Backbone as a chain_set.jsonl record, in Angstrom:
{"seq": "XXXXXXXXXXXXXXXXXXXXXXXXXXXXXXXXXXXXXXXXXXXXXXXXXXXXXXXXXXXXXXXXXXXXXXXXXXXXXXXXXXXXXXXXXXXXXXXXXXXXXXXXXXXXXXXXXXXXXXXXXXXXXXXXXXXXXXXXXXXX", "coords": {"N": [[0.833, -1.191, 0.0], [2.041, 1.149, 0.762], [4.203, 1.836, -1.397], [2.387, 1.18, -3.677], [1.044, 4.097, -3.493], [2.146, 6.211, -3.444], [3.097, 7.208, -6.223], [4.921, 7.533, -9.298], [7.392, 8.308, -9.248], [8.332, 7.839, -6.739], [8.135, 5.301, -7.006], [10.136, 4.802, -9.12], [11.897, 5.476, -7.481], [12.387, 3.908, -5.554], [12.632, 1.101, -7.075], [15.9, 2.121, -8.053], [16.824, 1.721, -5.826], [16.958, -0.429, -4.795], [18.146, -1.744, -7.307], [20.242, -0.596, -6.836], [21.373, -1.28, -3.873], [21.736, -4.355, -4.128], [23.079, -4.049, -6.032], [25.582, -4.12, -4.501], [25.945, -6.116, -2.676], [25.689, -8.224, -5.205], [29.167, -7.356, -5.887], [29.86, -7.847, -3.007], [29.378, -10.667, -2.637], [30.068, -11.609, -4.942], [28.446, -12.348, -7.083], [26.068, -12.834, -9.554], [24.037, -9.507, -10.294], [21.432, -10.147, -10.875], [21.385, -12.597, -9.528], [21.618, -11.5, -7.063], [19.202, -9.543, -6.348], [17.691, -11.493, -6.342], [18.156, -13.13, -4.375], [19.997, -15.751, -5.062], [22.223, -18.118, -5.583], [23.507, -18.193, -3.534], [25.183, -19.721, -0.348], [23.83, -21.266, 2.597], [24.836, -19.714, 4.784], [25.723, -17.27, 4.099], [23.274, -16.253, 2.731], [22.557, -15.566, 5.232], [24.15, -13.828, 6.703], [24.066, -11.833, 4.799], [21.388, -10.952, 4.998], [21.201, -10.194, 8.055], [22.833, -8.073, 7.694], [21.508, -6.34, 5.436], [19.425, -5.728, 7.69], [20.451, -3.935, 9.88], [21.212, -1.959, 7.913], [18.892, -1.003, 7.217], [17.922, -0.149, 9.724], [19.679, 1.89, 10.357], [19.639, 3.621, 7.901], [17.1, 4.636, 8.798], [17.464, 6.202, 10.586], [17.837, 8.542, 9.283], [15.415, 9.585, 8.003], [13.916, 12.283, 8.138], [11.917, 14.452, 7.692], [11.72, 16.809, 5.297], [14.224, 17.293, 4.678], [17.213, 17.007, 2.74], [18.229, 14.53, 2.836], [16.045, 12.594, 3.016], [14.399, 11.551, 1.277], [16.091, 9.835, -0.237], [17.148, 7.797, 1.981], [14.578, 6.967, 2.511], [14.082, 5.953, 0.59], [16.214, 3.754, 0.345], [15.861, 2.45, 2.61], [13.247, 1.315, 2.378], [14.307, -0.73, 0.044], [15.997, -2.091, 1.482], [14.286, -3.152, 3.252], [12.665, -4.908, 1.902], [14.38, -6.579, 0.732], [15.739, -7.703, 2.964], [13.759, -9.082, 3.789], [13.217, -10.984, 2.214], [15.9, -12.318, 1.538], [15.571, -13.626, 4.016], [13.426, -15.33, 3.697], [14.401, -16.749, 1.711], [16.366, -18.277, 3.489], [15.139, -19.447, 5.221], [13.639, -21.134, 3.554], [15.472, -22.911, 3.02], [16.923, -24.006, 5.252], [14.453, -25.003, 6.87], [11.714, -27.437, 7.035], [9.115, -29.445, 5.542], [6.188, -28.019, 5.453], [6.554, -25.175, 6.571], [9.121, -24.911, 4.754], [7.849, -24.723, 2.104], [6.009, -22.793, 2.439], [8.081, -20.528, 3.418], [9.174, -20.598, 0.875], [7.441, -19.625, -1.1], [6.687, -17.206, 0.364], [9.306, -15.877, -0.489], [8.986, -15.795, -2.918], [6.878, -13.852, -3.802], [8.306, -11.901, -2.547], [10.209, -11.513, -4.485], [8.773, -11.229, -6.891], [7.32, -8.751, -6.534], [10.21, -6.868, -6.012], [11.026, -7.092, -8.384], [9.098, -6.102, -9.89], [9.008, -3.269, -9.423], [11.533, -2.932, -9.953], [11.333, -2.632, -13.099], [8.85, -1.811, -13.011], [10.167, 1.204, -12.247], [12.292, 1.415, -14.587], [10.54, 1.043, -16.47], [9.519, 4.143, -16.226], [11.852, 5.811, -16.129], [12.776, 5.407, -18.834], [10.64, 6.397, -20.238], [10.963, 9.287, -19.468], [13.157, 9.563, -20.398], [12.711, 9.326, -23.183], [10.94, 11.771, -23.064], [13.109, 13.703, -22.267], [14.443, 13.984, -24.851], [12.635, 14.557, -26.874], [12.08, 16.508, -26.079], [14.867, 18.224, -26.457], [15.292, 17.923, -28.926]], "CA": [[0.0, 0.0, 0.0], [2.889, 2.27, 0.797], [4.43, 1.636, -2.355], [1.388, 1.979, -4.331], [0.149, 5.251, -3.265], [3.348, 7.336, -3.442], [3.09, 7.892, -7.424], [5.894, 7.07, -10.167], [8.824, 9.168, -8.994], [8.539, 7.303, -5.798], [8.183, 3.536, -7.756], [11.208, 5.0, -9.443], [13.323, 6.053, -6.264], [12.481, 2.379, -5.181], [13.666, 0.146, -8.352], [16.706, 2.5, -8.638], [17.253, 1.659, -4.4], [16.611, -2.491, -4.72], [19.341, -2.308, -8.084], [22.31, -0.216, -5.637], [21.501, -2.727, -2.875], [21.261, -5.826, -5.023], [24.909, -3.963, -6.739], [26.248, -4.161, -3.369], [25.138, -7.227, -2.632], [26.642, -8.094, -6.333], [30.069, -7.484, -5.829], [30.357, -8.64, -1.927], [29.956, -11.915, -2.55], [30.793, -12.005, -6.245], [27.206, -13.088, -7.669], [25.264, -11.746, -10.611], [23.087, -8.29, -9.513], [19.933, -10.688, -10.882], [21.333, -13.226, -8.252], [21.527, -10.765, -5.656], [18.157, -9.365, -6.335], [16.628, -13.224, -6.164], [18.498, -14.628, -2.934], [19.915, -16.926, -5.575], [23.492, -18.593, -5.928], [24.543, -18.183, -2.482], [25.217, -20.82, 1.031], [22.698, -20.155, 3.623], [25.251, -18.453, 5.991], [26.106, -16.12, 3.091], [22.102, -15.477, 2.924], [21.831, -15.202, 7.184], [24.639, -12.585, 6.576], [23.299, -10.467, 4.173], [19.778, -10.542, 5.712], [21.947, -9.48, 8.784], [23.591, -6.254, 7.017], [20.324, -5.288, 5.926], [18.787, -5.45, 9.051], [21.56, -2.838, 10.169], [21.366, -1.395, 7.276], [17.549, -0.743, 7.472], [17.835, 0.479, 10.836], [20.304, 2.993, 9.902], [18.679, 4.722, 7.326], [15.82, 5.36, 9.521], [17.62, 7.538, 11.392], [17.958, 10.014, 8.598], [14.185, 9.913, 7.754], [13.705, 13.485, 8.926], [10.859, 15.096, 6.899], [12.002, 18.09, 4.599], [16.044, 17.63, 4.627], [17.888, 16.508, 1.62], [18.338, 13.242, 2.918], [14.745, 12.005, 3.994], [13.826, 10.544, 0.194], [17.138, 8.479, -0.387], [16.762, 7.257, 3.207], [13.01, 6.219, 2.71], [14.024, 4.659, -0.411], [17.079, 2.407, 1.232], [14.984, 1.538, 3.837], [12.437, 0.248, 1.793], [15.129, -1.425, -0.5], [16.711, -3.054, 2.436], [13.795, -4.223, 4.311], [12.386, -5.771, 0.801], [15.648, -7.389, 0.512], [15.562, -8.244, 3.74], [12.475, -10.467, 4.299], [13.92, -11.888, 0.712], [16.765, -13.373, 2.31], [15.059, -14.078, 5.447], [12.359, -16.519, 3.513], [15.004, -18.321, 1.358], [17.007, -19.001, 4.083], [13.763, -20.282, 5.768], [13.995, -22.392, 2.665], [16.406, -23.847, 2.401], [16.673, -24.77, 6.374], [13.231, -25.609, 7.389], [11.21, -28.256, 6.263], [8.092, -29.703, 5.318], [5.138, -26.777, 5.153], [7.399, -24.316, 6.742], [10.113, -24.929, 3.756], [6.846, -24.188, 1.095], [5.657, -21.583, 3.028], [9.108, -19.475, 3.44], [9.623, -20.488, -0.575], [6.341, -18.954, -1.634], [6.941, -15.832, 0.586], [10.227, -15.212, -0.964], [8.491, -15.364, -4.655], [5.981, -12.706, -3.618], [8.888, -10.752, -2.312], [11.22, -11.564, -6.009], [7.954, -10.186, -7.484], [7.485, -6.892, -6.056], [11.068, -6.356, -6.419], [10.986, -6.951, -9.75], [7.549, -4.809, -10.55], [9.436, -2.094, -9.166], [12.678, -2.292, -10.877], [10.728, -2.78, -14.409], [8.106, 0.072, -13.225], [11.404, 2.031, -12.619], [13.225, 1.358, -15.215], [9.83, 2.348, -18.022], [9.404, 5.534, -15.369], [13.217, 6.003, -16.413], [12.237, 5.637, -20.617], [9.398, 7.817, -20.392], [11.446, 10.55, -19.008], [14.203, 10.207, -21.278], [12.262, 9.739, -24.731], [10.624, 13.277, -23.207], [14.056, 14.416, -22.783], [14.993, 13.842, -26.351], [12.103, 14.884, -27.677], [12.203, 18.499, -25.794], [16.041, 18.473, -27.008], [15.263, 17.87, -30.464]], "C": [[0.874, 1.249, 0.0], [3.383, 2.57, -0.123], [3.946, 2.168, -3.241], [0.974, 3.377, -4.351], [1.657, 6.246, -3.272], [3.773, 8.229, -5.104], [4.218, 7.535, -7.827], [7.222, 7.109, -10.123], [9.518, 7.938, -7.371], [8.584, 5.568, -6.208], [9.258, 3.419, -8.214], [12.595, 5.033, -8.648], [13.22, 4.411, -5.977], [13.179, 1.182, -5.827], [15.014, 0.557, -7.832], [17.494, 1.816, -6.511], [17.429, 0.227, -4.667], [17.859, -2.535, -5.824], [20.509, -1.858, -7.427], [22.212, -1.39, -4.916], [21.967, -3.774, -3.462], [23.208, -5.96, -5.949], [25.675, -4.732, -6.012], [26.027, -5.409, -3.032], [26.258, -8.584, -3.736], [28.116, -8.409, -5.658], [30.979, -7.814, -4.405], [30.388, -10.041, -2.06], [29.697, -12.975, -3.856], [29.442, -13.234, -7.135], [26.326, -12.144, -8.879], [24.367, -10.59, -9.688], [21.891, -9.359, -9.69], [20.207, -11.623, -10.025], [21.047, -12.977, -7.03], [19.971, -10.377, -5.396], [17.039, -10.462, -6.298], [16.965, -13.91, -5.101], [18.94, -15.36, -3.73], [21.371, -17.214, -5.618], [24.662, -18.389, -4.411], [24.477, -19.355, -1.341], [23.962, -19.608, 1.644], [23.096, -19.079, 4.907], [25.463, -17.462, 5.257], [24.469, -15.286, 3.064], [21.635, -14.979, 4.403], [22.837, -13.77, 7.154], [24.476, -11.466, 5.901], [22.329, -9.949, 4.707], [20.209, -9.765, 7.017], [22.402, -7.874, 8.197], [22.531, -5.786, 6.597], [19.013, -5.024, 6.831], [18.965, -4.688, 9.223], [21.279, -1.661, 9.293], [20.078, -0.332, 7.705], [17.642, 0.336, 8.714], [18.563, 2.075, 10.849], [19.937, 3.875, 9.181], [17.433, 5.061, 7.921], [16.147, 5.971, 10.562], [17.566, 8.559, 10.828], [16.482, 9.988, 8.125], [13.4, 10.934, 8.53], [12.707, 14.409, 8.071], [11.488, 16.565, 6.109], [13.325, 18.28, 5.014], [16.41, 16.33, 3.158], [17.621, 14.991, 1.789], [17.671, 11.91, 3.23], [14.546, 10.947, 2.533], [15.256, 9.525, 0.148], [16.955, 7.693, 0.57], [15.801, 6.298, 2.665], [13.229, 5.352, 1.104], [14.812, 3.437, -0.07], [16.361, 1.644, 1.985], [14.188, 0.816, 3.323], [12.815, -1.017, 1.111], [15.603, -2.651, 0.409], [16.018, -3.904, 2.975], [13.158, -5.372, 3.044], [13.337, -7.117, 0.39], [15.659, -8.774, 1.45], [14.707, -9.391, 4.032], [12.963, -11.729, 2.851], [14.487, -13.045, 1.319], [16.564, -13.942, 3.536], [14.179, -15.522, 4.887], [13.371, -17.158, 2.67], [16.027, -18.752, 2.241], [16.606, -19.991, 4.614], [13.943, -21.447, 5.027], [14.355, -23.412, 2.708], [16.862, -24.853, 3.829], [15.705, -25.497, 7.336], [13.143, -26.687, 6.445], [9.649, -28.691, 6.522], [7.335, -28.091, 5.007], [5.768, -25.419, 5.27], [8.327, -24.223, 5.308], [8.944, -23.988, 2.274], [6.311, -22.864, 1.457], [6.608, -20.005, 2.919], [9.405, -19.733, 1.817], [8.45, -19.661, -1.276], [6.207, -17.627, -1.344], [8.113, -15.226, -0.495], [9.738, -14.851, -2.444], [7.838, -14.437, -4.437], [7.009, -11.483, -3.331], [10.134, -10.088, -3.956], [10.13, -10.621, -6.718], [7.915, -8.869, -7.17], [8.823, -6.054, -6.459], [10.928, -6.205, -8.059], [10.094, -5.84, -10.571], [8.553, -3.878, -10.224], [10.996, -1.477, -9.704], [12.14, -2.305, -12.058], [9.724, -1.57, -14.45], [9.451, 1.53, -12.856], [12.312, 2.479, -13.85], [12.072, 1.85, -16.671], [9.587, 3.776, -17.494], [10.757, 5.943, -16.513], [13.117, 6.457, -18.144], [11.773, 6.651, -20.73], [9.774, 9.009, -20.543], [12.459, 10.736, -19.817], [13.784, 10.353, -22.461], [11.402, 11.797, -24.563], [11.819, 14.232, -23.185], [14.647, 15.077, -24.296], [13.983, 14.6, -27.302], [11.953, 16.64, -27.495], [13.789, 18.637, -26.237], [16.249, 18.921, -28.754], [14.012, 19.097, -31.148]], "O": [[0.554, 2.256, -0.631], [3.306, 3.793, -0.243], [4.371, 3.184, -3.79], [0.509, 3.779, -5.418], [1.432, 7.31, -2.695], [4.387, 9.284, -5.265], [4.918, 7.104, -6.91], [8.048, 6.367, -10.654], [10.635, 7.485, -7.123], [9.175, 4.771, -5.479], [9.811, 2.327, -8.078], [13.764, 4.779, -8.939], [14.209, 3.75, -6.293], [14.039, 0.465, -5.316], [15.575, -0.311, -7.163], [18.69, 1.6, -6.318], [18.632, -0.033, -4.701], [18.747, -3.31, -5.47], [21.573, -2.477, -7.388], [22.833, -2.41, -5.215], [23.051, -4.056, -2.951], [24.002, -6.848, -6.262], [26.319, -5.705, -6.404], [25.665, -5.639, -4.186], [27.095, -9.405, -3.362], [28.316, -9.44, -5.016], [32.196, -7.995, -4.377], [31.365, -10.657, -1.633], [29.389, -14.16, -3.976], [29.532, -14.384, -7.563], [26.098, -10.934, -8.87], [24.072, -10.818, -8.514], [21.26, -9.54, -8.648], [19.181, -11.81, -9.372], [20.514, -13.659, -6.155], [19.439, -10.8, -4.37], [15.82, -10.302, -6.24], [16.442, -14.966, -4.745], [18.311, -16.385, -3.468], [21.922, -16.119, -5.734], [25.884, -18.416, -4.262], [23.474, -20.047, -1.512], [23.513, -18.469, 1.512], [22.483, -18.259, 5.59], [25.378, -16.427, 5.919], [24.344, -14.082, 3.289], [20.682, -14.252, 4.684], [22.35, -12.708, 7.542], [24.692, -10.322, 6.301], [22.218, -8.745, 4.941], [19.65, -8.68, 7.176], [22.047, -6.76, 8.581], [22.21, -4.736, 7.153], [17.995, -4.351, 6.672], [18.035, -3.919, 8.984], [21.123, -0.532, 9.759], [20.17, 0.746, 8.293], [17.429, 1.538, 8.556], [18.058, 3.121, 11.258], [19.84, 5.012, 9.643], [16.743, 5.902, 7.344], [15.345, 6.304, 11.434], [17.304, 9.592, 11.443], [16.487, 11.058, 7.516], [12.503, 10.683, 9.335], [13.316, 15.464, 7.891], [11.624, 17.459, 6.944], [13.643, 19.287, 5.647], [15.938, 15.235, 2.85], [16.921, 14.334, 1.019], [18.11, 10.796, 3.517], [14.543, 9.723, 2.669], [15.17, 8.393, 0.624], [16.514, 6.61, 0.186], [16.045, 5.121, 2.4], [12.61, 4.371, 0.692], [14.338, 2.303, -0.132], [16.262, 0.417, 2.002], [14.199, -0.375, 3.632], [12.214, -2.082, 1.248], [15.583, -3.847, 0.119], [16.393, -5.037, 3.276], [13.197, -6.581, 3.274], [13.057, -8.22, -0.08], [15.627, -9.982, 1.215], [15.068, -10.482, 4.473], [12.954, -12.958, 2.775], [14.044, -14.166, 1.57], [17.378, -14.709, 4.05], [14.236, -16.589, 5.498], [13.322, -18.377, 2.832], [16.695, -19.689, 1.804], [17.14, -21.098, 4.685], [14.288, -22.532, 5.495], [13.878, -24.533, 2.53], [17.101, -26.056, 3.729], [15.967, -26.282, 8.246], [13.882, -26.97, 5.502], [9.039, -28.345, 7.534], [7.92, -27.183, 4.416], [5.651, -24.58, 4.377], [8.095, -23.165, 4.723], [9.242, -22.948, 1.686], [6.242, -21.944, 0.642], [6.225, -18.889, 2.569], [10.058, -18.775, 1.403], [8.859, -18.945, -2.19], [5.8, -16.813, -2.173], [7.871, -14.262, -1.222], [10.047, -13.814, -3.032], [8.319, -13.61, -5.211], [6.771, -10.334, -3.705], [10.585, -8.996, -4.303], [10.415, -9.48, -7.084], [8.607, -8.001, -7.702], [8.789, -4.96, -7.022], [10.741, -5.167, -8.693], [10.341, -5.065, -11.495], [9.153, -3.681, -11.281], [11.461, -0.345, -9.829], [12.868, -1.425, -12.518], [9.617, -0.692, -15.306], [9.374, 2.662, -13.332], [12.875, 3.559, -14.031], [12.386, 2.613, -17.585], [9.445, 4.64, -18.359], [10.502, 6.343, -17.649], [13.339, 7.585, -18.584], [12.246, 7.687, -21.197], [9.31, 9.803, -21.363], [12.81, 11.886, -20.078], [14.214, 11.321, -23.088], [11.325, 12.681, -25.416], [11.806, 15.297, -23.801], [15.081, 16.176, -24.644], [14.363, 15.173, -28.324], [11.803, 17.575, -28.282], [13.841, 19.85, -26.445], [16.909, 19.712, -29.427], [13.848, 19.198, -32.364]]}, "num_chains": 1, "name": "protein.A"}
């Protein structure tokens, strides 16, 4: 709902937050960005440690979520990034260490959470088009 209701710019700040993370993510422990952004190709202490850092992470940027200072929208986009991330790697770890109903259960969350990410880097990334074919076309 939070998501939804914030309008395009804000669907945009979100994608563009989930692909830095997902970078970062990326080149710590040397996995494609579409790996990083899926929980996919890593051990499960490698996923308890990430989900760890953006715990931290999370927490951290919600200290700078200060209403009307430079630094309130990047913030509120990390944070969202992180905790999205977060429950990510939280349900395939679930995964991959539980079992029976629990194991289906934490695998089905994490797809709901791959989705969203995804809607939101793909509604980011035509946000992103939009704005540049209007660039081009007010240039030209």
């Amino acid at each position: 709902m939070k998501i939804d209701s914030k309008g395009h710019d804000k669907v945009y700040g979100y994608g563009q937050a989930l692909r830095h993370v997902a970078s970062l993510i990326s080149s710590a422990f040397d996995v494609l960005e579409a790996d990083a952004l899926n929980a996919r190709g890593m051990t499960v202490d490698e996923m308890d440690l990430i989900y760890r850092d953006l715990f931290s992470s999370a927490r951290r940027c919600r200290t700078f979520l200060q209403p009307r200072t430079q630094a309130f929208e990047m913030a509120d986009n990390l944070v969202t990034a992180c905790s999205i991330l977060k429950n990510l790697y939280r349900m395939r770890f679930h995964e991959k260490k539980a079992s029976g109903s629990q194991q289906i259960a934490a695998g089905d969350l994490a797809e709901r959470f791959i989705t969203l990410s995804q809607a939101l880097c793909e509604q980011g990334a035509t946000v992103a088009a939009v704005e540049w074919a209007a660039e081009e076309r007010l240039a030209a």
